[in-house]
GROMACS .gro file of C-alpha atoms in nm:
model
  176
    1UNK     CA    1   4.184   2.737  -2.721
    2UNK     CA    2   4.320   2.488  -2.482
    3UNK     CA    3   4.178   2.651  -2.162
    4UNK     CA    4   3.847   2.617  -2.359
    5UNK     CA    5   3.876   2.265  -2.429
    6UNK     CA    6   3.961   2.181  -2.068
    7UNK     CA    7   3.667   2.374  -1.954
    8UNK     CA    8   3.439   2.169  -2.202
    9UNK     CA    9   3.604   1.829  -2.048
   10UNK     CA   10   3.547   1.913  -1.706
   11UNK     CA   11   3.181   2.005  -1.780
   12UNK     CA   12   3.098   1.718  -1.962
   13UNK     CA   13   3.280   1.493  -1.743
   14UNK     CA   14   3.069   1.689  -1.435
   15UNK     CA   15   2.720   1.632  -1.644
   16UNK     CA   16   2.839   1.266  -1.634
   17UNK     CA   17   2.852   1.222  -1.272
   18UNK     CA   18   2.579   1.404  -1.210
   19UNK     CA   19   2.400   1.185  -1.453
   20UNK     CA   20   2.498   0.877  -1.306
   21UNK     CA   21   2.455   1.010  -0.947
   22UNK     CA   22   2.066   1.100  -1.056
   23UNK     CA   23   2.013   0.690  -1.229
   24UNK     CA   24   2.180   0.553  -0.880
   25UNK     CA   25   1.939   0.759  -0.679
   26UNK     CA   26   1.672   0.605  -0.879
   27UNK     CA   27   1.764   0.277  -0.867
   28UNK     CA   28   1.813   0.308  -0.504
   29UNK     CA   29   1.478   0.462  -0.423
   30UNK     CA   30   1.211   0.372  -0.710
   31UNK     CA   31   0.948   0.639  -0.773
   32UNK     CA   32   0.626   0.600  -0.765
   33UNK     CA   33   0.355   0.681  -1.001
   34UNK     CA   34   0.050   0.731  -0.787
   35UNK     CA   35  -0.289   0.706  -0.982
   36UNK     CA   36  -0.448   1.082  -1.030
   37UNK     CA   37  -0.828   0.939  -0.858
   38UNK     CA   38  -0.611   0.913  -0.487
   39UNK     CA   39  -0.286   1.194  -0.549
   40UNK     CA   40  -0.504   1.382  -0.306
   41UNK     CA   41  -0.462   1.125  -0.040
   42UNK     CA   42  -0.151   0.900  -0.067
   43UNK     CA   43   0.114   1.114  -0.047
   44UNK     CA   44   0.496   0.972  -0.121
   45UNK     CA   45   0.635   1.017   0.210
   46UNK     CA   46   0.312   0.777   0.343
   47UNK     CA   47   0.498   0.481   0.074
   48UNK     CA   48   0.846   0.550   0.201
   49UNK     CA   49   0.700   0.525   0.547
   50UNK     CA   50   0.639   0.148   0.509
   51UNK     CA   51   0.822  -0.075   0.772
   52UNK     CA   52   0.896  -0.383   0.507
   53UNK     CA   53   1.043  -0.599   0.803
   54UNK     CA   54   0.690  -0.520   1.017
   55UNK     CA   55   0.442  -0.765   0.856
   56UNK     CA   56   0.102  -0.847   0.978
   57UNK     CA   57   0.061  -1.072   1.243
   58UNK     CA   58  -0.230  -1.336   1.384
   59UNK     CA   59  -0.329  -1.205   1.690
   60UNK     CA   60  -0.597  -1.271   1.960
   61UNK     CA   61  -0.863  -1.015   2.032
   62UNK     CA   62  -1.067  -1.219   2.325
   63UNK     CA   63  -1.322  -1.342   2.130
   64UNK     CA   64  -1.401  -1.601   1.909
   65UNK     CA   65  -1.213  -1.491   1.579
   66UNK     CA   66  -0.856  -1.478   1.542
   67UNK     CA   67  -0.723  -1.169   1.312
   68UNK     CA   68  -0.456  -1.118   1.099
   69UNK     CA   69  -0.294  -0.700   1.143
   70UNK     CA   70  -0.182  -0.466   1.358
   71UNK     CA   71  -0.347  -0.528   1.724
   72UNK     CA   72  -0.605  -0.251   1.842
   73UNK     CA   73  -0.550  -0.050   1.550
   74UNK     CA   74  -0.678  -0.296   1.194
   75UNK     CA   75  -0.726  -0.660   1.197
   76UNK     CA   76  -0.871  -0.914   0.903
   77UNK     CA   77  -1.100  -1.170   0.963
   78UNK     CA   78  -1.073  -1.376   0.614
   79UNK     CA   79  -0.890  -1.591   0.448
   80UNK     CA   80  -0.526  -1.606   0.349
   81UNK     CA   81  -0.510  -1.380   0.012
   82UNK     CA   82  -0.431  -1.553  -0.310
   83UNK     CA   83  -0.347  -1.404  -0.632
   84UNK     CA   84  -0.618  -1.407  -0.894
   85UNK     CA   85  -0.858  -1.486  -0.632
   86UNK     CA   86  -1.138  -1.320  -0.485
   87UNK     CA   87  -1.183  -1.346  -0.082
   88UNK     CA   88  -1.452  -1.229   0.100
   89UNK     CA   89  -1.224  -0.960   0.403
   90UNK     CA   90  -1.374  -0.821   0.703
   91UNK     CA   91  -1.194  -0.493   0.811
   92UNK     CA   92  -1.167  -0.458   1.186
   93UNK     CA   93  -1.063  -0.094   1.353
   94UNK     CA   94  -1.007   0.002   1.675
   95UNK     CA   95  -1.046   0.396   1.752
   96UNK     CA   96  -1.236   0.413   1.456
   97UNK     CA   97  -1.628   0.464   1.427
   98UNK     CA   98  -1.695   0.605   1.117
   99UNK     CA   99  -1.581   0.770   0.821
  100UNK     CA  100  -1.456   0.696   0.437
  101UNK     CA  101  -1.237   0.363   0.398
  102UNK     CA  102  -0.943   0.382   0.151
  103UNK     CA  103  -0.737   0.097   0.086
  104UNK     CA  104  -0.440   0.125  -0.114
  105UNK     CA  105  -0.192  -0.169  -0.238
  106UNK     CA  106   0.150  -0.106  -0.287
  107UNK     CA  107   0.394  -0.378  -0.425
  108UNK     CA  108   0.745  -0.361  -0.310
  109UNK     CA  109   0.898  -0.574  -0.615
  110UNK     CA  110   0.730  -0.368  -0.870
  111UNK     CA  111   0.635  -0.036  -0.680
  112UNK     CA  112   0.319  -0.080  -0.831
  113UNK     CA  113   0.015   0.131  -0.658
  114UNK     CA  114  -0.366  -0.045  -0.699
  115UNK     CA  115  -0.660  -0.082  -0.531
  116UNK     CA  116  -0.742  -0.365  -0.373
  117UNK     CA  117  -1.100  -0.365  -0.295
  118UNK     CA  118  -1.311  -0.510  -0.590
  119UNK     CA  119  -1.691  -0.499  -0.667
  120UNK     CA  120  -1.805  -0.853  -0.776
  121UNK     CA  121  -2.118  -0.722  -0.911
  122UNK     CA  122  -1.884  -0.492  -1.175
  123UNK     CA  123  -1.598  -0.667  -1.199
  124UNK     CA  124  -1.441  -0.346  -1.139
  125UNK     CA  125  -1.178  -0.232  -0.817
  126UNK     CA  126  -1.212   0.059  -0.630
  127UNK     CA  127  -0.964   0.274  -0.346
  128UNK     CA  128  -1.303   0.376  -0.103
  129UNK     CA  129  -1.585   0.225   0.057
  130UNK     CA  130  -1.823   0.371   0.286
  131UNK     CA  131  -2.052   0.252   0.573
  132UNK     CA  132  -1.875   0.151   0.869
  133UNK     CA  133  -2.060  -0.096   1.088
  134UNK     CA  134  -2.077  -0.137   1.440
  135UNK     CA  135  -1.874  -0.276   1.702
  136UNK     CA  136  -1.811  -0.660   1.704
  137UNK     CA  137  -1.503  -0.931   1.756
  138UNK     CA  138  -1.394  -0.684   2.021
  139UNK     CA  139  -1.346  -0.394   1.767
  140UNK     CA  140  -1.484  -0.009   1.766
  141UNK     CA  141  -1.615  -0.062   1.392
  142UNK     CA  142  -1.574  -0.289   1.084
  143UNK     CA  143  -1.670  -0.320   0.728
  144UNK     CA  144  -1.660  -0.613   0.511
  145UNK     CA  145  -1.474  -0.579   0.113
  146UNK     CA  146  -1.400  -0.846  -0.153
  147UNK     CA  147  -1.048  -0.817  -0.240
  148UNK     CA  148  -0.818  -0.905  -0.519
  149UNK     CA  149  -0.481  -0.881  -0.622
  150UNK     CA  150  -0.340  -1.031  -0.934
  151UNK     CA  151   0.027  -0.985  -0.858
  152UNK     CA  152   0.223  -1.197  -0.556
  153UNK     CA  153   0.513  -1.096  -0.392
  154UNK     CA  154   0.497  -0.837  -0.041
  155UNK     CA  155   0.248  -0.589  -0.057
  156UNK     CA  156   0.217  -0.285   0.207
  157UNK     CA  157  -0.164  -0.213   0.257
  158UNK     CA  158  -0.177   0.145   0.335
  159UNK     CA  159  -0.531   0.186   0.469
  160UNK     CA  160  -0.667   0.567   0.498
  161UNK     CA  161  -0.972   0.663   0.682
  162UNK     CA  162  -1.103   1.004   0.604
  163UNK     CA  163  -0.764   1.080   0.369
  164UNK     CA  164  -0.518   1.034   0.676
  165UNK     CA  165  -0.332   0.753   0.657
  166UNK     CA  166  -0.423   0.544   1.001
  167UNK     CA  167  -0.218   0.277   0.965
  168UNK     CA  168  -0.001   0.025   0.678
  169UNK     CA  169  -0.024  -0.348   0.698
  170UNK     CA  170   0.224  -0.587   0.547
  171UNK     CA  171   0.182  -0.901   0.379
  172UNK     CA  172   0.328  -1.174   0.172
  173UNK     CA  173   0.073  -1.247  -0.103
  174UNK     CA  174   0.168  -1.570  -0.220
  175UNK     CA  175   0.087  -1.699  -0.622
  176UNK     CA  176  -0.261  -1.941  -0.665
   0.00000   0.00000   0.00000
């Protein structure tokens, strides 16, 4: 009867620190619940790949219009994003000529996914866009988006052409 009882202590007290172990691990590395319309393209590993300390910067492409990104790969023309407010973004890529545009937001604070792209016309957001245009402001393509975001805080844009994740910019999104 004693032997038994030890045996149920040492379980329990096992289950414990497992438990614990498994809320730490959670804590440490918040999971993500990625919408069901883009599971097929944002994969987890493409969030944990975010460089938090690599944020966007201004840079120079030669011509007339300074950009805000990651040189010769995706660069904004627009202005500085404000919660709650819609701004008028022009998408710049380099190596890039055509294919399907996805934009997701991620929010480090909250791990919150969203889309960031938003139709004025419907009042409604949406992950893709289509119709790449041509060269211009030294850049292989762009394509121009309203955006929105209605939380602040440092948001990871991870921006997908053709479902492969091309490349993640960093921002701080600061409150209206």
């Amino acid at each position: 009867m004693k032997r038994s009882i030890f045996f149920f202590i040492l379980a329990i007290a096992f289950l414990m620190g497992c438990s614990s172990a498994e809320i730490s691990k959670k804590e440490v590395y918040k999971e993500t619940a990625l919408p069901l319309e883009i599971s097929n393209t944002v994969k987890e590993s493409d969030i944990k790949r975010i460089d938090w300390d690599k944020t966007a910067t201004t840079f120079n492409t030669g011509t007339r219009s300074d950009m805000v990104g990651n040189k010769m790969k995706v660069g904004i023309i627009g202005p500085e994003l404000k919660t709650k407010k819609i701004d008028k973004w022009m998408w710049h890529f380099w190596g890039i000529k055509e294919g399907k545009l996805t934009i997701v937001g991620y929010n480090k604070k909250s791990s919150t996914v969203k889309p960031v792209l938003y139709d004025v016309n419907s009042k409604k957001y949406y992950w893709t866009k289509d119709g790449f245009g041509s060269e211009v402001n030294g850049a292989d393509s762009h394509i121009p988006s309203n955006v929105l975001l209605n939380e602040s805080g440092k948001w990871a844009f991870l921006v997908y052409i053709d479902n492969k994740l091309f490349d993640i910019l960093v921002m701080d999104i600061k409150q209206e």
